[in-house]
mmCIF file of C-alpha atoms in Angstrom:
data_model
loop_
_atom_site.group_PDB
_atom_site.id
_atom_site.type_symbol
_atom_site.label_atom_id
_atom_site.label_comp_id
_atom_site.label_asym_id
_atom_site.label_seq_id
_atom_site.Cartn_x
_atom_site.Cartn_y
_atom_site.Cartn_z
ATOM 1 C CA UNK A 1 0.000 0.000 0.000
ATOM 2 C CA UNK A 2 2.798 2.422 0.850
ATOM 3 C CA UNK A 3 4.394 1.874 -2.557
ATOM 4 C CA UNK A 4 1.105 2.873 -4.205
ATOM 5 C CA UNK A 5 0.498 5.915 -1.998
ATOM 6 C CA UNK A 6 4.038 7.196 -2.751
ATOM 7 C CA UNK A 7 5.192 7.365 0.873
ATOM 8 C CA UNK A 8 7.783 4.595 0.429
ATOM 9 C CA UNK A 9 9.095 6.384 -2.664
ATOM 10 C CA UNK A 10 9.504 9.557 -0.615
ATOM 11 C CA UNK A 11 11.314 7.559 2.067
ATOM 12 C CA UNK A 12 13.751 6.162 -0.497
ATOM 13 C CA UNK A 13 14.293 9.636 -1.980
ATOM 14 C CA UNK A 14 14.983 10.993 1.503
ATOM 15 C CA UNK A 15 17.417 8.131 2.115
ATOM 16 C CA UNK A 16 19.246 8.874 -1.140
ATOM 17 C CA UNK A 17 19.616 12.568 -0.360
ATOM 18 C CA UNK A 18 20.086 12.619 3.429
ATOM 19 C CA UNK A 19 22.163 9.535 4.244
ATOM 20 C CA UNK A 20 25.954 9.457 4.325
ATOM 21 C CA UNK A 21 27.633 8.171 1.188
ATOM 22 C CA UNK A 22 25.695 5.718 -0.923
ATOM 23 C CA UNK A 23 22.958 4.471 1.366
ATOM 24 C CA UNK A 24 22.606 0.717 1.521
ATOM 25 C CA UNK A 25 18.993 -0.431 1.733
ATOM 26 C CA UNK A 26 18.518 -3.586 3.811
ATOM 27 C CA UNK A 27 15.374 -5.649 3.941
ATOM 28 C CA UNK A 28 13.910 -5.709 7.411
ATOM 29 C CA UNK A 29 10.989 -7.565 8.945
ATOM 30 C CA UNK A 30 7.444 -7.230 7.610
ATOM 31 C CA UNK A 31 8.417 -5.458 4.387
ATOM 32 C CA UNK A 32 10.390 -2.673 6.050
ATOM 33 C CA UNK A 33 13.398 -1.214 4.257
ATOM 34 C CA UNK A 34 16.213 -0.177 6.604
ATOM 35 C CA UNK A 35 18.655 2.619 5.745
ATOM 36 C CA UNK A 36 21.434 3.829 8.040
ATOM 37 C CA UNK A 37 23.507 6.986 8.116
ATOM 38 C CA UNK A 38 20.716 9.565 8.250
ATOM 39 C CA UNK A 39 22.410 12.965 8.839
ATOM 40 C CA UNK A 40 20.006 15.929 9.154
ATOM 41 C CA UNK A 41 19.177 17.019 12.721
ATOM 42 C CA UNK A 42 15.425 16.798 12.139
ATOM 43 C CA UNK A 43 13.591 14.785 13.284
ATOM 44 C CA UNK A 44 15.323 14.288 16.609
ATOM 45 C CA UNK A 45 14.562 10.551 16.924
ATOM 46 C CA UNK A 46 17.313 7.965 16.409
ATOM 47 C CA UNK A 47 15.072 6.267 13.831
ATOM 48 C CA UNK A 48 11.952 7.327 11.963
ATOM 49 C CA UNK A 49 9.770 5.956 9.228
ATOM 50 C CA UNK A 50 8.524 7.324 5.914
ATOM 51 C CA UNK A 51 6.274 4.789 4.218
ATOM 52 C CA UNK A 52 8.052 1.448 4.604
ATOM 53 C CA UNK A 53 11.509 3.032 4.877
ATOM 54 C CA UNK A 54 13.084 3.218 8.334
ATOM 55 C CA UNK A 55 15.823 5.844 8.397
ATOM 56 C CA UNK A 56 18.364 5.333 11.175
ATOM 57 C CA UNK A 57 21.076 7.542 12.580
ATOM 58 C CA UNK A 58 24.202 5.435 12.588
ATOM 59 C CA UNK A 59 24.519 1.825 11.516
ATOM 60 C CA UNK A 60 21.402 -0.251 10.827
ATOM 61 C CA UNK A 61 23.080 -3.379 12.171
ATOM 62 C CA UNK A 62 22.700 -1.907 15.677
ATOM 63 C CA UNK A 63 18.947 -2.411 15.285
ATOM 64 C CA UNK A 64 19.065 -5.963 14.044
ATOM 65 C CA UNK A 65 19.099 -8.395 16.914
ATOM 66 C CA UNK A 66 19.570 -5.749 19.632
ATOM 67 C CA UNK A 67 17.326 -6.110 22.644
ATOM 68 C CA UNK A 68 16.546 -4.292 25.866
ATOM 69 C CA UNK A 69 14.520 -1.116 26.396
ATOM 70 C CA UNK A 70 13.964 0.397 22.971
ATOM 71 C CA UNK A 71 16.403 -2.188 21.646
ATOM 72 C CA UNK A 72 16.470 -2.932 17.984
ATOM 73 C CA UNK A 73 13.660 -5.470 17.892
ATOM 74 C CA UNK A 74 11.234 -3.294 19.858
ATOM 75 C CA UNK A 75 12.194 -0.200 17.886
ATOM 76 C CA UNK A 76 11.577 -2.049 14.624
ATOM 77 C CA UNK A 77 8.125 -3.113 15.882
ATOM 78 C CA UNK A 78 7.450 0.537 16.732
ATOM 79 C CA UNK A 79 8.592 1.744 13.314
ATOM 80 C CA UNK A 80 6.607 -1.043 11.629
ATOM 81 C CA UNK A 81 3.471 0.273 13.318
ATOM 82 C CA UNK A 82 4.250 3.716 11.862
ATOM 83 C CA UNK A 83 4.496 2.082 8.451
ATOM 84 C CA UNK A 84 0.986 0.721 8.920
ATOM 85 C CA UNK A 85 -0.161 4.188 10.001
ATOM 86 C CA UNK A 86 1.110 5.586 6.686
ATOM 87 C CA UNK A 87 -1.077 3.062 4.876
ATOM 88 C CA UNK A 88 -4.144 3.944 6.962
ATOM 89 C CA UNK A 89 -3.539 7.685 6.449
ATOM 90 C CA UNK A 90 -3.265 7.173 2.681
ATOM 91 C CA UNK A 91 0.431 7.947 2.632
ATOM 92 C CA UNK A 92 1.843 11.422 2.641
ATOM 93 C CA UNK A 93 -1.192 12.840 4.462
ATOM 94 C CA UNK A 94 0.331 11.332 7.593
ATOM 95 C CA UNK A 95 3.205 13.825 7.601
ATOM 96 C CA UNK A 96 1.141 16.969 8.338
ATOM 97 C CA UNK A 97 -1.198 14.991 10.622
ATOM 98 C CA UNK A 98 1.780 13.722 12.598
ATOM 99 C CA UNK A 99 3.198 17.254 12.765
ATOM 100 C CA UNK A 100 -0.027 18.682 14.185
ATOM 101 C CA UNK A 101 -0.267 15.871 16.739
ATOM 102 C CA UNK A 102 3.375 16.350 17.760
ATOM 103 C CA UNK A 103 2.768 20.079 18.218
ATOM 104 C CA UNK A 104 -0.302 19.469 20.385
ATOM 105 C CA UNK A 105 1.658 16.967 22.464
ATOM 106 C CA UNK A 106 4.425 19.547 22.937
ATOM 107 C CA UNK A 107 1.868 22.105 24.145
ATOM 108 C CA UNK A 108 0.248 19.605 26.519
ATOM 109 C CA UNK A 109 3.352 18.154 28.142
ATOM 110 C CA UNK A 110 6.541 19.581 26.618
ATOM 111 C CA UNK A 111 7.291 16.397 24.679
ATOM 112 C CA UNK A 112 6.660 15.513 21.013
ATOM 113 C CA UNK A 113 5.553 11.947 21.691
ATOM 114 C CA UNK A 114 3.671 11.536 24.976
ATOM 115 C CA UNK A 115 0.297 12.844 23.797
ATOM 116 C CA UNK A 116 0.823 12.199 20.090
ATOM 117 C CA UNK A 117 -1.698 9.496 19.103
ATOM 118 C CA UNK A 118 0.619 8.216 16.357
ATOM 119 C CA UNK A 119 3.378 7.554 18.891
ATOM 120 C CA UNK A 120 1.023 6.187 21.514
ATOM 121 C CA UNK A 121 -0.527 3.737 19.051
ATOM 122 C CA UNK A 122 2.950 2.691 17.859
ATOM 123 C CA UNK A 123 3.963 2.030 21.477
ATOM 124 C CA UNK A 124 5.778 4.770 23.375
ATOM 125 C CA UNK A 125 8.047 2.386 25.266
ATOM 126 C CA UNK A 126 8.910 0.397 22.139
ATOM 127 C CA UNK A 127 10.022 3.656 20.527
ATOM 128 C CA UNK A 128 12.179 4.565 23.514
ATOM 129 C CA UNK A 129 9.874 7.304 24.795
ATOM 130 C CA UNK A 130 8.882 7.968 28.387
ATOM 131 C CA UNK A 131 5.309 9.029 28.959
ATOM 132 C CA UNK A 132 5.395 12.506 30.425
ATOM 133 C CA UNK A 133 2.545 13.982 32.461
ATOM 134 C CA UNK A 134 0.472 16.948 31.435
ATOM 135 C CA UNK A 135 1.922 20.362 32.246
ATOM 136 C CA UNK A 136 1.067 21.351 35.847
ATOM 137 C CA UNK A 137 -1.434 24.062 34.914
ATOM 138 C CA UNK A 138 -3.324 21.577 32.705
ATOM 139 C CA UNK A 139 -3.420 18.883 35.401
ATOM 140 C CA UNK A 140 -5.314 21.229 37.712
ATOM 141 C CA UNK A 141 -7.840 22.158 35.017
ATOM 142 C CA UNK A 142 -8.398 18.517 34.157
ATOM 143 C CA UNK A 143 -9.501 17.771 37.731
ATOM 144 C CA UNK A 144 -11.860 20.737 37.676
ATOM 145 C CA UNK A 145 -9.627 22.986 39.777
ATOM 146 C CA UNK A 146 -9.074 26.670 38.916
#
């Protein structure tokens, strides 16, 4: 589906232009394509997905077979869920939707992921994120105070 909706093509184009040297595309689990050496500072995450392409800062082999909190296997599950989200969002539409959700999460708790439904549905812990509480002034309003 992500090949048809052009999101995987955009991921491969991003890999070709933003990865160090000649990026090597590796086949990952569940149809994911893994590319290491992503250079630009945005997004901040150590790995992120565009379509079925998982772009990784550093070497992809660190993801394969690594375990532990946000280890490679769990991170790949997390990124695989994002790949499915691209399909459900009809591809590139996910990018602005994700951006809006990340901005709302930042306003609510000071973190891009904690209240972002895309990250929550992909599994915060699997992605290496801690769930942060609402900002103090919002916690009081939520309980009906002030």
